[in-house]
PDB file of C-alpha atoms in Angstrom:
ATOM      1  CA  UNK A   1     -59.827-117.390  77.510  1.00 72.00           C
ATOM      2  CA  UNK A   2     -60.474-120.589  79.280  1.00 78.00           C
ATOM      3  CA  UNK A   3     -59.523-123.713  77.442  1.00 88.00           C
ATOM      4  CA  UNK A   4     -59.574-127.071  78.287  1.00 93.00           C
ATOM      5  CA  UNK A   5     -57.559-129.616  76.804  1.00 95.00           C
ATOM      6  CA  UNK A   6     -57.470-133.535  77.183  1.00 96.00           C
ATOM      7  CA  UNK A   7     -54.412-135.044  75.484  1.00 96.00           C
ATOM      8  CA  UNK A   8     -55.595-138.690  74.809  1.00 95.00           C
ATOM      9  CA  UNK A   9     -58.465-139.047  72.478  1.00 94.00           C
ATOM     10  CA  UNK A  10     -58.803-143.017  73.289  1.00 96.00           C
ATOM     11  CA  UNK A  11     -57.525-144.941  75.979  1.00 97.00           C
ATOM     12  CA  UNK A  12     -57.635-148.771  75.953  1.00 97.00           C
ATOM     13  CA  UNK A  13     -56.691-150.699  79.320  1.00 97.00           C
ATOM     14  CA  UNK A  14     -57.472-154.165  80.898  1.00 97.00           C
ATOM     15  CA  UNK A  15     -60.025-155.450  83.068  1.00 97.00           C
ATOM     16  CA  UNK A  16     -58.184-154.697  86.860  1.00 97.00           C
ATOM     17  CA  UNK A  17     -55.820-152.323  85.681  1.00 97.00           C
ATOM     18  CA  UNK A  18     -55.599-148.908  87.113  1.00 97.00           C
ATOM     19  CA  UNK A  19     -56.199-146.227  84.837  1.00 97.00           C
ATOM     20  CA  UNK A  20     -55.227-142.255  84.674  1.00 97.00           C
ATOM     21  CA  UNK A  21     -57.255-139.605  82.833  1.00 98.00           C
ATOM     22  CA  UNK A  22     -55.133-136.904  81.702  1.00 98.00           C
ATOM     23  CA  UNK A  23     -56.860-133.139  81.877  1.00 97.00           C
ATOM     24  CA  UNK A  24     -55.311-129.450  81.749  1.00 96.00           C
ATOM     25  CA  UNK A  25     -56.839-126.249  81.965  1.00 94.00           C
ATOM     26  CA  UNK A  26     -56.157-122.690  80.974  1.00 89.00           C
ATOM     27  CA  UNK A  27     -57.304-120.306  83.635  1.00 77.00           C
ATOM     28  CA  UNK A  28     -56.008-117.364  85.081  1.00 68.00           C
ATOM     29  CA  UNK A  29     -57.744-117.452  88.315  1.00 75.00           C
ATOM     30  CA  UNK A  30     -59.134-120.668  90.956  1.00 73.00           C
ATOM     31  CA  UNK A  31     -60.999-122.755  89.006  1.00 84.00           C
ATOM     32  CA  UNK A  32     -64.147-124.723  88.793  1.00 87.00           C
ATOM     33  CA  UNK A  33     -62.914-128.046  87.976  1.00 91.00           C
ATOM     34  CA  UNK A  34     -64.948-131.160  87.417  1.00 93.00           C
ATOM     35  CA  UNK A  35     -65.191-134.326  85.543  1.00 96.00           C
ATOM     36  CA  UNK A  36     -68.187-136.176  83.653  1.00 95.00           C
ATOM     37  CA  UNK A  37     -68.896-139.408  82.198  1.00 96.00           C
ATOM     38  CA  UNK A  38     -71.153-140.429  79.738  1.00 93.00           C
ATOM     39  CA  UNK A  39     -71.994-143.896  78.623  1.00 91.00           C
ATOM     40  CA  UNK A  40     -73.293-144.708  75.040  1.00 85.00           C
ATOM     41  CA  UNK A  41     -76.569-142.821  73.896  1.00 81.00           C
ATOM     42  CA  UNK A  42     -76.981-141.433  77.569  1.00 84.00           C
ATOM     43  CA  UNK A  43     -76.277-137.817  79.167  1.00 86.00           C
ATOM     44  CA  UNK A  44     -73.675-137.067  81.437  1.00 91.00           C
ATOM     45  CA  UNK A  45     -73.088-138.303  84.831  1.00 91.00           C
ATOM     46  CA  UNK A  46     -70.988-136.087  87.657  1.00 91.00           C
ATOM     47  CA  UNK A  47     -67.911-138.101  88.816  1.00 95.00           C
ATOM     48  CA  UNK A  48     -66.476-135.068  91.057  1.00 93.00           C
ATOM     49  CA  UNK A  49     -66.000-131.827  91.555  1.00 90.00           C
ATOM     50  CA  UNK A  50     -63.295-129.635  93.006  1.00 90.00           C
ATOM     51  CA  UNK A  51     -64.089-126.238  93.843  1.00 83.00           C
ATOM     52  CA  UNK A  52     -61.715-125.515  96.859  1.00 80.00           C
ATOM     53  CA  UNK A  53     -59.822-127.140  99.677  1.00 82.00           C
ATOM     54  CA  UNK A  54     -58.602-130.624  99.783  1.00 84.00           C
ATOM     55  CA  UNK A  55     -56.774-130.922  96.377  1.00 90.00           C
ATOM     56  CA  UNK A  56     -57.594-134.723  95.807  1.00 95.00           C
ATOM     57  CA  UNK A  57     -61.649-135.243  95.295  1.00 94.00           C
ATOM     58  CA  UNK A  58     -63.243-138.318  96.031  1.00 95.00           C
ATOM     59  CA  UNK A  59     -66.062-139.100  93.505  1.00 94.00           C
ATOM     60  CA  UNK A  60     -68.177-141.947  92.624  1.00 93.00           C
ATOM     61  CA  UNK A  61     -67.941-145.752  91.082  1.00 94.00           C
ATOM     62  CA  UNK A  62     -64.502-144.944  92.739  1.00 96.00           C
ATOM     63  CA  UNK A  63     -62.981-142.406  90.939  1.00 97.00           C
ATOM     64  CA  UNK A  64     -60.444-139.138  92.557  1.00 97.00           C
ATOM     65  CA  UNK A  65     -58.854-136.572  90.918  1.00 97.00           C
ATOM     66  CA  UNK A  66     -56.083-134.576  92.374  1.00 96.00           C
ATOM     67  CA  UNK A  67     -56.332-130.701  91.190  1.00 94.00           C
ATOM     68  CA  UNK A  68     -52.351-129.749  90.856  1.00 93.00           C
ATOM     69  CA  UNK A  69     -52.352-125.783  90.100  1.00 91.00           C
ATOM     70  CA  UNK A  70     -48.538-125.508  89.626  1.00 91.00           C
ATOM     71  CA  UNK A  71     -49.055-127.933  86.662  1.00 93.00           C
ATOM     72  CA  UNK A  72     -52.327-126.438  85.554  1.00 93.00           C
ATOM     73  CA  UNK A  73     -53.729-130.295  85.609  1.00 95.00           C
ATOM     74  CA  UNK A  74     -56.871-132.363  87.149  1.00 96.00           C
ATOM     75  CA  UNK A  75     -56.214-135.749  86.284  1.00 98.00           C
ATOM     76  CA  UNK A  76     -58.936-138.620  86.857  1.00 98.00           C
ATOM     77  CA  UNK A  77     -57.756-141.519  88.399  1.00 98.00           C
ATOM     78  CA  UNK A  78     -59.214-145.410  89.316  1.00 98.00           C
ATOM     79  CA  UNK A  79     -56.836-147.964  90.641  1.00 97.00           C
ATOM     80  CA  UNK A  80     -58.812-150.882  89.108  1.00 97.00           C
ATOM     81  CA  UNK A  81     -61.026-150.461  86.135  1.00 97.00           C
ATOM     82  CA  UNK A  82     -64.226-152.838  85.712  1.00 96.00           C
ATOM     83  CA  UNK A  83     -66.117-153.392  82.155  1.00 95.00           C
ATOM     84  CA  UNK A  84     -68.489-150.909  83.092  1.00 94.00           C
ATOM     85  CA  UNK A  85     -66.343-147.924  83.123  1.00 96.00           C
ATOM     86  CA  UNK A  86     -65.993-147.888  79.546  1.00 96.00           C
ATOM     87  CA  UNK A  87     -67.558-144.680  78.043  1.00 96.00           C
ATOM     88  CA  UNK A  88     -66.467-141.319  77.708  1.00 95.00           C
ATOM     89  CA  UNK A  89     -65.263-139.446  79.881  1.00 97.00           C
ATOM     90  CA  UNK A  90     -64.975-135.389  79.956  1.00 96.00           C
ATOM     91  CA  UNK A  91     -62.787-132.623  81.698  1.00 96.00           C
ATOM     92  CA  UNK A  92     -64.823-129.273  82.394  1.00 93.00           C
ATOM     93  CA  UNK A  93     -63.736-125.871  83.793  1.00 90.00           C
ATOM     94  CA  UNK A  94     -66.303-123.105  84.897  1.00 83.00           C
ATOM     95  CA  UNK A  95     -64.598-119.696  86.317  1.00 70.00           C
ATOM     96  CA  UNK A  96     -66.766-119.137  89.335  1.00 60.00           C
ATOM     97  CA  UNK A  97     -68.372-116.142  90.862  1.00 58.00           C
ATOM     98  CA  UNK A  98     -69.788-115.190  94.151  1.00 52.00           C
ATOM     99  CA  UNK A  99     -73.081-116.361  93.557  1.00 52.00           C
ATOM    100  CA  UNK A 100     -71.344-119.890  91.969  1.00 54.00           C
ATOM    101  CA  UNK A 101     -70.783-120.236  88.179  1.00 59.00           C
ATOM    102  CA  UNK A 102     -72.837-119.841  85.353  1.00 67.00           C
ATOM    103  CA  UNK A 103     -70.569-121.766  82.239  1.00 78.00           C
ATOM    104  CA  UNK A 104     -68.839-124.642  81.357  1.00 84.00           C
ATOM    105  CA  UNK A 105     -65.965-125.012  78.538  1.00 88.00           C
ATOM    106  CA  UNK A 106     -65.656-128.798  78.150  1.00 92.00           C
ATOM    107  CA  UNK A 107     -62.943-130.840  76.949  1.00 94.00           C
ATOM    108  CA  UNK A 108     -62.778-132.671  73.563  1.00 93.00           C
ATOM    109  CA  UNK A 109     -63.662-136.108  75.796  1.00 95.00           C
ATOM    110  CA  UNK A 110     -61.323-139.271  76.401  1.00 96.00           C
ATOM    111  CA  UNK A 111     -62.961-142.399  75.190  1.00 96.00           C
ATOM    112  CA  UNK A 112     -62.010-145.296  77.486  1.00 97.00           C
ATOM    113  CA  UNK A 113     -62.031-149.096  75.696  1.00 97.00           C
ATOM    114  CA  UNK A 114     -61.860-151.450  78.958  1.00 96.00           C
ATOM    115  CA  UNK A 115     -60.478-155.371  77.675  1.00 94.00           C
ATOM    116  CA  UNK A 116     -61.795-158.621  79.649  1.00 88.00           C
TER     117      UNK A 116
ATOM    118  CA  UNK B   1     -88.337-136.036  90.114  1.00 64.00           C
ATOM    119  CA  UNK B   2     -88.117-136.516  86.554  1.00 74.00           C
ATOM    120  CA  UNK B   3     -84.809-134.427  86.637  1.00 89.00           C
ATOM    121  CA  UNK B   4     -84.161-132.688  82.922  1.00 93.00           C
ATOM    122  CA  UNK B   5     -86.438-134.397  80.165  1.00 94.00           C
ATOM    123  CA  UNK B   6     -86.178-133.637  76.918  1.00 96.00           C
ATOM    124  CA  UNK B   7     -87.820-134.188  73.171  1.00 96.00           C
ATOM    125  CA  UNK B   8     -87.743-135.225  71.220  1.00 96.00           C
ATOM    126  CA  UNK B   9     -85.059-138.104  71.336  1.00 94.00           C
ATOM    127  CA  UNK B  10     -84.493-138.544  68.123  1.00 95.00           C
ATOM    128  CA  UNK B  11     -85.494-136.054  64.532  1.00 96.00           C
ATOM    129  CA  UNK B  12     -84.432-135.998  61.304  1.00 97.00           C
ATOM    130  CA  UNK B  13     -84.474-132.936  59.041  1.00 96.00           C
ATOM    131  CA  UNK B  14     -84.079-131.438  55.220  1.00 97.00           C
ATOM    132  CA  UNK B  15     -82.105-128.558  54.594  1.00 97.00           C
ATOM    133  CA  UNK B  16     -84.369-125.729  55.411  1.00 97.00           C
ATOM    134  CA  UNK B  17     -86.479-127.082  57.487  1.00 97.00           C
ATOM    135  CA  UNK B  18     -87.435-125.934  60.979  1.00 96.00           C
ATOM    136  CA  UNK B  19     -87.836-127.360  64.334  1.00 96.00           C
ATOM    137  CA  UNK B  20     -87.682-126.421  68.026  1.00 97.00           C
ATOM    138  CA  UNK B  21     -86.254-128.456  70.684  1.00 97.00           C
ATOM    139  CA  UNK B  22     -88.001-128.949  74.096  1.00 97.00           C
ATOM    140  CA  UNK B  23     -86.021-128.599  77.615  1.00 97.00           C
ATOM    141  CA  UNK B  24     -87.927-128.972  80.972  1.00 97.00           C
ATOM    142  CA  UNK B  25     -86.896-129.252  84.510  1.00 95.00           C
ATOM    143  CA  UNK B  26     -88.642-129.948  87.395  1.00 92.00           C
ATOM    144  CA  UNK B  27     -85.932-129.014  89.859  1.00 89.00           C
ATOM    145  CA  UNK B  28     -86.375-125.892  91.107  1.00 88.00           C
ATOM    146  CA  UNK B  29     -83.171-124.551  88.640  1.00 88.00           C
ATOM    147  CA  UNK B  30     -82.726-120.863  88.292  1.00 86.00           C
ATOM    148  CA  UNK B  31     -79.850-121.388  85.161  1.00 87.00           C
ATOM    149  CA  UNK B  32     -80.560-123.606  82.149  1.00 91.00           C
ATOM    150  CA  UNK B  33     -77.973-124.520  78.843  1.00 92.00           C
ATOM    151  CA  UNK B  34     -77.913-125.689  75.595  1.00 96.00           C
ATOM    152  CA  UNK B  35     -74.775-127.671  74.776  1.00 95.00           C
ATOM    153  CA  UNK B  36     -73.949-129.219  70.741  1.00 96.00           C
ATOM    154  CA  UNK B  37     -71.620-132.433  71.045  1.00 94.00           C
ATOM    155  CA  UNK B  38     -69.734-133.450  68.099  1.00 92.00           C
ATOM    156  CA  UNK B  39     -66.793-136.053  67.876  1.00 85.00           C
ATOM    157  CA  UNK B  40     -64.109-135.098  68.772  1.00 82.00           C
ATOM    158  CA  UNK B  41     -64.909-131.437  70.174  1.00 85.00           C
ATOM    159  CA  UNK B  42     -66.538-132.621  73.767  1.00 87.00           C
ATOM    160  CA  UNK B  43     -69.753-130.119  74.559  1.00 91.00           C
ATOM    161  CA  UNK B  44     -69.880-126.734  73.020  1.00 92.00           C
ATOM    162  CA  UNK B  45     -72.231-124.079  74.683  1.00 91.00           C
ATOM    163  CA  UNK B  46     -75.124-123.060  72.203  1.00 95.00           C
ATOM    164  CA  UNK B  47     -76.804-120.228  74.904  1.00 93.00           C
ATOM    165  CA  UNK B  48     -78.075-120.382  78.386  1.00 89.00           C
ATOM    166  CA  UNK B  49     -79.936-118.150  80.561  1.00 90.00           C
ATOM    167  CA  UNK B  50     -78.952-117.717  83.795  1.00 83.00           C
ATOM    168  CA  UNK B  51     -82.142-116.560  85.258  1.00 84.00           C
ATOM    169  CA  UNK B  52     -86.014-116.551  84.010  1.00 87.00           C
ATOM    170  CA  UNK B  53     -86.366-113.854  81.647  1.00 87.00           C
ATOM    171  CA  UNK B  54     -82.814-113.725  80.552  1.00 89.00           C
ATOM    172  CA  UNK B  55     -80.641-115.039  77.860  1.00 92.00           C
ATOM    173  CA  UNK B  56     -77.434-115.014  76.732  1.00 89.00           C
ATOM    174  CA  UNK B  57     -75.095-116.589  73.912  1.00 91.00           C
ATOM    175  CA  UNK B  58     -72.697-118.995  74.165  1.00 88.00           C
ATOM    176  CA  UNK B  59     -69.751-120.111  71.594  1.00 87.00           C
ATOM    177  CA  UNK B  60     -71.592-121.188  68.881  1.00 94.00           C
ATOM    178  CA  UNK B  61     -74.672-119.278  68.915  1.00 96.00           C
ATOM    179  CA  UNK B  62     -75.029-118.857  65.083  1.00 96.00           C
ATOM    180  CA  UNK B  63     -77.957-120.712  63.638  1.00 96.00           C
ATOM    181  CA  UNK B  64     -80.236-120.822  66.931  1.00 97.00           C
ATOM    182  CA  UNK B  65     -82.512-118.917  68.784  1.00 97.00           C
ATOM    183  CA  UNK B  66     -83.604-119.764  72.651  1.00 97.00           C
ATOM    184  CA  UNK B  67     -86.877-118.688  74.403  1.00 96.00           C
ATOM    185  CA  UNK B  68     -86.945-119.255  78.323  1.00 95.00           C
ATOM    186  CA  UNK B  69     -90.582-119.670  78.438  1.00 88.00           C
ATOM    187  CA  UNK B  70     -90.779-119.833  82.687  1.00 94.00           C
ATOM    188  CA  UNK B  71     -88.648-121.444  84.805  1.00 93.00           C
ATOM    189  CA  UNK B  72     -89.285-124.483  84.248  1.00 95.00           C
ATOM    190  CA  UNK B  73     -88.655-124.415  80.256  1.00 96.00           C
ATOM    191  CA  UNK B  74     -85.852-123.637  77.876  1.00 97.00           C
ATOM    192  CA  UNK B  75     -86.431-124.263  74.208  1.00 97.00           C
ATOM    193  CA  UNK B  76     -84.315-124.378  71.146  1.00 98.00           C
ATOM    194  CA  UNK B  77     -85.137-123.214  67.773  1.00 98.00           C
ATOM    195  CA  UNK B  78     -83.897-123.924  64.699  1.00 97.00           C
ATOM    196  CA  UNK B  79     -85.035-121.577  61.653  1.00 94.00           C
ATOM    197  CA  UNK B  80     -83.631-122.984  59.160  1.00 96.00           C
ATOM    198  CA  UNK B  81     -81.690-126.257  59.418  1.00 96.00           C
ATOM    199  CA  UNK B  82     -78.430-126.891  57.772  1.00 97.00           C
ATOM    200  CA  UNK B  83     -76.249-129.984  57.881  1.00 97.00           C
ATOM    201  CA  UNK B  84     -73.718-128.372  60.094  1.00 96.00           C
ATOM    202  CA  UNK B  85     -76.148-128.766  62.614  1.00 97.00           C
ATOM    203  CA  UNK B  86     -76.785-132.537  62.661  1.00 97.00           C
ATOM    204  CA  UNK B  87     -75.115-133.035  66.259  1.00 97.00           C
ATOM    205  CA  UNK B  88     -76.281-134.140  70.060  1.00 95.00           C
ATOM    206  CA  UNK B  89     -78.313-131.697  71.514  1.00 97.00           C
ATOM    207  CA  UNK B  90     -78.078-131.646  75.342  1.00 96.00           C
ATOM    208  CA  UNK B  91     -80.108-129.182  77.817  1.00 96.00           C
ATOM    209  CA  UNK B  92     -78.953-128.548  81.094  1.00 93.00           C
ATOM    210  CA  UNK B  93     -79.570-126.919  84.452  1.00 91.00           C
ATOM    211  CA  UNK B  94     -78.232-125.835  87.903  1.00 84.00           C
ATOM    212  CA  UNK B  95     -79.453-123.909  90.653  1.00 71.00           C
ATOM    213  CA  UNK B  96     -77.133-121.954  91.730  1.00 59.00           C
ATOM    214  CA  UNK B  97     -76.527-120.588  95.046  1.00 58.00           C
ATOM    215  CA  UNK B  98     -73.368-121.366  95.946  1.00 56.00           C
ATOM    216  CA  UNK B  99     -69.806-122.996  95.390  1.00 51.00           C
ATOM    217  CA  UNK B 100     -71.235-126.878  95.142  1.00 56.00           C
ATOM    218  CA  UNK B 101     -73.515-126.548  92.664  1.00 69.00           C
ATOM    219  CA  UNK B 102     -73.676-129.311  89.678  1.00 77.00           C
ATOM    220  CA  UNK B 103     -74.961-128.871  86.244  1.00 83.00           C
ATOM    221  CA  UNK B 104     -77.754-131.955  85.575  1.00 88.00           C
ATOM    222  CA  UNK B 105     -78.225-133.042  82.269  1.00 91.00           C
ATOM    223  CA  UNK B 106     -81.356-134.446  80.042  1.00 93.00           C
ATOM    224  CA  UNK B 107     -80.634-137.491  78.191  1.00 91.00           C
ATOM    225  CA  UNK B 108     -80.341-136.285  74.743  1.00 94.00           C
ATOM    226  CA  UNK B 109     -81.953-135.125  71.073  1.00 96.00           C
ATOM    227  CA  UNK B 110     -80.103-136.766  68.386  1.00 95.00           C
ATOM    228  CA  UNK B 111     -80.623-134.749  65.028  1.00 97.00           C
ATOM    229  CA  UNK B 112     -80.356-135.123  61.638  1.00 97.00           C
ATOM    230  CA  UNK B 113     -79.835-133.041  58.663  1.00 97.00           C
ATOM    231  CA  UNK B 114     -80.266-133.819  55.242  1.00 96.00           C
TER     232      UNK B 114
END
């Protein structure tokens, strides 16, 4: 079965620092890879997506990822955190299809504390 | 382009109570979802329906029933509340036709159990 698993519950980093999200999947076949973020008492935002190709993804507000299948991993990455990027922020895996993909198992979320 | 709305934002309810939870898109979206959040356990998939007229269950079905009233609408009912259920409720929809597609998600019902 697909899993998803993010290993840090909370991250806490300063204002400028570079920051690294970490995200693994369990999937026996390509997958759907993306990652979310959602500020307080809002819905979720797309960062990026990977599907195919080019193994690091651009996204927005700055963000990549680099989808690394020999390590099962798709780790988010920023080289200079602002205030603003503090939320949560969520790993997803979909196993595709021809047509596209129809479901998402989500990660248990990384919470991201950003100091001044 | 309102997106996905839906309401209510917030409810609280007693033990036994029911309510049903209201899910619109206006984006053309062929496949809608119900996602839980909880701490701690990210977004859980209640039951989508990939298509108008169809429905299926997702991992924690138990507790809910869906109706996918057109296209445009996917609605969650609760028959009888229970605490276990006091959670984020989030709808969602995508298209899809092809590799690039994104999931789009409403904003939100926040609810209560007593």
């Amino acid at each position: 079965a697909q899993s998803v698993t993010q290993p840090d519950i909370h991250i806490t980093v300063s204002e400028g620092a570079s920051l690294e999200l970490r995200c693994n999947y369990s999937y026996g076949a390509t997958p759907y890879l993306f990652w979310y973020v959602q500020s307080p008492g809002q819905g979720l935002q797309l960062l990026l997506k990977y599907f195919s190709g080019d193994t690091l993804v651009q996204g927005i507000k700055g963000f990549e990822a680099e989808f690394k299948r020999s390590q099962s991993s798709f780790n988010l990455r920023k080289p200079s955190v602002h205030w603003s990027d503090a939320a949560e922020y969520f790993c997803a895996v979909a196993q595709g299809f021809s047509g596209g993909y129809n479901k998402l198992i989500f990660g248990a979320g990384t919470r991201l504390a950003v100091h001044p | 382009n309102a997106g996905v709305t839906q309401t209510p934002k917030f409810q609280v309810l007693k033990t036994g109570q029911s309510m049903t939870l209201q899910c619109a898109q206006d984006m053309n979206h062929n496949s809608m979802y119900w996602y839980r959040q909880d701490p701690g356990m990210g977004l859980r998939l209640i039951y989508y329906s990939a298509s108008e007229g169809t429905t299926d269950k997702g991992e924690v079905p138990n507790g809910y029933n869906v109706s996918r009233l057109n296209k445009r609408e996917f609605s969650l009912r609760l028959e009888s509340a229970a605490p276990s259920q006091t959670s984020v409720y989030f709808c969602a929809s995508i298209l899809p036709t092809g590799h690039t597609d994104t999931q789009y998600f409403g904003p939100g019902t926040r609810l209560t159990v007593l």
